[in-house]
Amino acid sequence: MPKQCFGTSHVPLSPAVRAGDMVYVSGQVPVGSDGVVVKGGITEQTEQVLSNVKAALALAGCTMDDVVKTTVWLEDARDFGAFNAVYARHFPKDPPARTTVESRLMIDIKIEVEAVAYRPV
């Protein structure tokens, strides 16, 4: 099966790509449908990012339950507790494997999340 790309972006990437039974979601940032970074702190930005992950997964026919791995970049490690509380609500049962690091991000945001999902074709 050839790879399938889903969605569009203003930068050269696909929001989601299926390769066989795996779906890869590009790093999602806390922007709303208007393309503007959401106001607020890590809690609000994490909610928006995970909503964006959910939307990108849906493009490829997946849900949050299909996610097997996430990678999270936090602009400030001190936000880990608040981020983790929001994250736990989005993955309440059998959460995926996860890597979380502190990093300077490409734009003035507090968080970015990418995901890998497994959903047999």
PDB file of C-alpha atoms in Angstrom:
ATOM      1  CA  MET A   1       0.000   0.000   0.000  1.00  0.00           C
ATOM      2  CA  PRO A   2       1.460   3.414  -0.925  1.00  0.00           C
ATOM      3  CA  LYS A   3       1.632   6.123   1.711  1.00  0.00           C
ATOM      4  CA  GLN A   4      -1.418   8.355   2.002  1.00  0.00           C
ATOM      5  CA  CYS A   5      -1.211  12.012   3.044  1.00  0.00           C
ATOM      6  CA  PHE A   6      -4.121  13.708   4.791  1.00  0.00           C
ATOM      7  CA  GLY A   7      -4.889  17.389   5.243  1.00  0.00           C
ATOM      8  CA  THR A   8      -3.012  20.490   4.229  1.00  0.00           C
ATOM      9  CA  SER A   9      -0.817  23.035   5.958  1.00  0.00           C
ATOM     10  CA  HIS A  10       0.599  26.487   5.232  1.00  0.00           C
ATOM     11  CA  VAL A  11       4.065  24.943   5.692  1.00  0.00           C
ATOM     12  CA  PRO A  12       5.464  21.979   3.718  1.00  0.00           C
ATOM     13  CA  LEU A  13       4.093  19.073   5.750  1.00  0.00           C
ATOM     14  CA  SER A  14       1.070  16.799   5.876  1.00  0.00           C
ATOM     15  CA  PRO A  15      -0.895  16.874   9.146  1.00  0.00           C
ATOM     16  CA  ALA A  16      -1.224  13.071   8.988  1.00  0.00           C
ATOM     17  CA  VAL A  17       0.400  10.349   6.883  1.00  0.00           C
ATOM     18  CA  ARG A  18      -0.656   6.697   6.744  1.00  0.00           C
ATOM     19  CA  ALA A  19       2.009   4.097   5.958  1.00  0.00           C
ATOM     20  CA  GLY A  20       0.383   0.676   6.132  1.00  0.00           C
ATOM     21  CA  ASP A  21      -1.223   0.225   9.534  1.00  0.00           C
ATOM     22  CA  MET A  22       0.626   3.190  11.071  1.00  0.00           C
ATOM     23  CA  VAL A  23      -0.510   6.815  11.055  1.00  0.00           C
ATOM     24  CA  TYR A  24       1.982   9.580  11.802  1.00  0.00           C
ATOM     25  CA  VAL A  25       0.696  12.957  12.980  1.00  0.00           C
ATOM     26  CA  SER A  26       2.980  15.939  12.470  1.00  0.00           C
ATOM     27  CA  GLY A  27       3.810  18.074  15.472  1.00  0.00           C
ATOM     28  CA  GLN A  28       0.691  20.009  16.432  1.00  0.00           C
ATOM     29  CA  VAL A  29       0.882  23.475  17.917  1.00  0.00           C
ATOM     30  CA  PRO A  30      -1.716  25.454  19.891  1.00  0.00           C
ATOM     31  CA  VAL A  31      -3.403  27.309  17.054  1.00  0.00           C
ATOM     32  CA  GLY A  32      -7.134  27.487  16.547  1.00  0.00           C
ATOM     33  CA  SER A  33      -8.954  27.092  13.251  1.00  0.00           C
ATOM     34  CA  ASP A  34      -8.236  30.787  12.601  1.00  0.00           C
ATOM     35  CA  GLY A  35      -4.485  30.064  12.615  1.00  0.00           C
ATOM     36  CA  VAL A  36      -3.902  32.167  15.734  1.00  0.00           C
ATOM     37  CA  VAL A  37      -2.128  30.872  18.843  1.00  0.00           C
ATOM     38  CA  VAL A  38      -4.700  30.407  21.613  1.00  0.00           C
ATOM     39  CA  LYS A  39      -4.541  32.779  24.533  1.00  0.00           C
ATOM     40  CA  GLY A  40      -3.657  31.461  27.958  1.00  0.00           C
ATOM     41  CA  GLY A  41      -1.027  29.310  29.546  1.00  0.00           C
ATOM     42  CA  ILE A  42       0.054  25.706  29.326  1.00  0.00           C
ATOM     43  CA  THR A  43      -3.399  24.359  30.242  1.00  0.00           C
ATOM     44  CA  GLU A  44      -5.181  26.162  27.408  1.00  0.00           C
ATOM     45  CA  GLN A  45      -2.395  25.479  24.939  1.00  0.00           C
ATOM     46  CA  THR A  46      -2.282  21.778  25.808  1.00  0.00           C
ATOM     47  CA  GLU A  47      -6.057  21.491  25.330  1.00  0.00           C
ATOM     48  CA  GLN A  48      -5.760  23.096  21.880  1.00  0.00           C
ATOM     49  CA  VAL A  49      -2.780  20.981  20.843  1.00  0.00           C
ATOM     50  CA  LEU A  50      -4.513  17.742  21.817  1.00  0.00           C
ATOM     51  CA  SER A  51      -7.679  18.860  20.008  1.00  0.00           C
ATOM     52  CA  ASN A  52      -5.503  19.437  16.944  1.00  0.00           C
ATOM     53  CA  VAL A  53      -3.927  15.972  17.332  1.00  0.00           C
ATOM     54  CA  LYS A  54      -7.430  14.473  17.538  1.00  0.00           C
ATOM     55  CA  ALA A  55      -8.496  16.343  14.381  1.00  0.00           C
ATOM     56  CA  ALA A  56      -5.391  15.237  12.448  1.00  0.00           C
ATOM     57  CA  LEU A  57      -5.973  11.619  13.517  1.00  0.00           C
ATOM     58  CA  ALA A  58      -9.581  11.832  12.326  1.00  0.00           C
ATOM     59  CA  LEU A  59      -8.381  12.818   8.840  1.00  0.00           C
ATOM     60  CA  ALA A  60      -6.795   9.350   8.629  1.00  0.00           C
ATOM     61  CA  GLY A  61      -9.702   7.521  10.271  1.00  0.00           C
ATOM     62  CA  CYS A  62      -8.099   7.231  13.709  1.00  0.00           C
ATOM     63  CA  THR A  63      -8.978   8.263  17.253  1.00  0.00           C
ATOM     64  CA  MET A  64      -6.968   9.041  20.349  1.00  0.00           C
ATOM     65  CA  ASP A  65      -7.480   5.394  21.388  1.00  0.00           C
ATOM     66  CA  ASP A  66      -5.319   4.370  18.404  1.00  0.00           C
ATOM     67  CA  VAL A  67      -2.304   6.415  19.557  1.00  0.00           C
ATOM     68  CA  VAL A  68       0.642   4.224  20.552  1.00  0.00           C
ATOM     69  CA  LYS A  69       3.353   6.898  20.990  1.00  0.00           C
ATOM     70  CA  THR A  70       3.588  10.640  21.492  1.00  0.00           C
ATOM     71  CA  THR A  71       6.488  13.026  21.630  1.00  0.00           C
ATOM     72  CA  VAL A  72       5.980  16.232  23.574  1.00  0.00           C
ATOM     73  CA  TRP A  73       8.085  19.361  23.584  1.00  0.00           C
ATOM     74  CA  LEU A  74       7.519  21.806  26.454  1.00  0.00           C
ATOM     75  CA  GLU A  75       8.995  25.270  26.318  1.00  0.00           C
ATOM     76  CA  ASP A  76       9.378  25.215  30.119  1.00  0.00           C
ATOM     77  CA  ALA A  77       9.838  22.045  32.206  1.00  0.00           C
ATOM     78  CA  ARG A  78       8.078  23.790  35.101  1.00  0.00           C
ATOM     79  CA  ASP A  79       4.843  23.407  33.094  1.00  0.00           C
ATOM     80  CA  PHE A  80       5.093  19.605  33.249  1.00  0.00           C
ATOM     81  CA  GLY A  81       2.573  19.119  36.071  1.00  0.00           C
ATOM     82  CA  ALA A  82      -0.148  21.257  34.489  1.00  0.00           C
ATOM     83  CA  PHE A  83       0.502  19.720  31.070  1.00  0.00           C
ATOM     84  CA  ASN A  84       0.366  16.210  32.517  1.00  0.00           C
ATOM     85  CA  ALA A  85      -3.027  16.860  34.151  1.00  0.00           C
ATOM     86  CA  VAL A  86      -4.573  17.860  30.796  1.00  0.00           C
ATOM     87  CA  TYR A  87      -2.812  15.049  28.930  1.00  0.00           C
ATOM     88  CA  ALA A  88      -4.157  12.466  31.392  1.00  0.00           C
ATOM     89  CA  ARG A  89      -7.739  13.563  30.662  1.00  0.00           C
ATOM     90  CA  HIS A  90      -7.205  12.940  26.937  1.00  0.00           C
ATOM     91  CA  PHE A  91      -5.659   9.502  27.518  1.00  0.00           C
ATOM     92  CA  PRO A  92      -7.573   8.200  30.558  1.00  0.00           C
ATOM     93  CA  LYS A  93      -7.070   4.471  29.883  1.00  0.00           C
ATOM     94  CA  ASP A  94      -4.020   2.645  28.523  1.00  0.00           C
ATOM     95  CA  PRO A  95      -2.083   5.827  27.632  1.00  0.00           C
ATOM     96  CA  PRO A  96       0.462   5.660  24.818  1.00  0.00           C
ATOM     97  CA  ALA A  97       4.199   5.509  25.286  1.00  0.00           C
ATOM     98  CA  ARG A  98       5.522   9.051  25.580  1.00  0.00           C
ATOM     99  CA  THR A  99       8.685  11.099  25.459  1.00  0.00           C
ATOM    100  CA  THR A 100       8.578  14.591  26.987  1.00  0.00           C
ATOM    101  CA  VAL A 101      11.432  17.069  26.696  1.00  0.00           C
ATOM    102  CA  GLU A 102      12.078  20.727  27.361  1.00  0.00           C
ATOM    103  CA  SER A 103      12.976  22.607  24.203  1.00  0.00           C
ATOM    104  CA  ARG A 104      12.983  25.981  22.568  1.00  0.00           C
ATOM    105  CA  LEU A 105      10.149  25.899  20.033  1.00  0.00           C
ATOM    106  CA  MET A 106       9.928  27.349  16.531  1.00  0.00           C
ATOM    107  CA  ILE A 107       7.315  29.991  17.414  1.00  0.00           C
ATOM    108  CA  ASP A 108       6.305  31.657  20.689  1.00  0.00           C
ATOM    109  CA  ILE A 109       4.297  28.758  22.138  1.00  0.00           C
ATOM    110  CA  LYS A 110       4.501  26.579  25.218  1.00  0.00           C
ATOM    111  CA  ILE A 111       3.964  23.097  23.728  1.00  0.00           C
ATOM    112  CA  GLU A 112       4.091  20.930  20.611  1.00  0.00           C
ATOM    113  CA  VAL A 113       2.926  17.301  20.342  1.00  0.00           C
ATOM    114  CA  GLU A 114       3.358  14.679  17.621  1.00  0.00           C
ATOM    115  CA  ALA A 115       1.673  11.289  17.651  1.00  0.00           C
ATOM    116  CA  VAL A 116       1.933   7.851  16.097  1.00  0.00           C
ATOM    117  CA  ALA A 117      -1.191   5.715  15.822  1.00  0.00           C
ATOM    118  CA  TYR A 118      -1.768   2.100  14.922  1.00  0.00           C
ATOM    119  CA  ARG A 119      -4.970   1.285  13.039  1.00  0.00           C
ATOM    120  CA  PRO A 120      -5.026  -1.725  10.699  1.00  0.00           C
ATOM    121  CA  VAL A 121      -6.263  -0.940   7.223  1.00  0.00           C
TER     122      VAL A 121
END
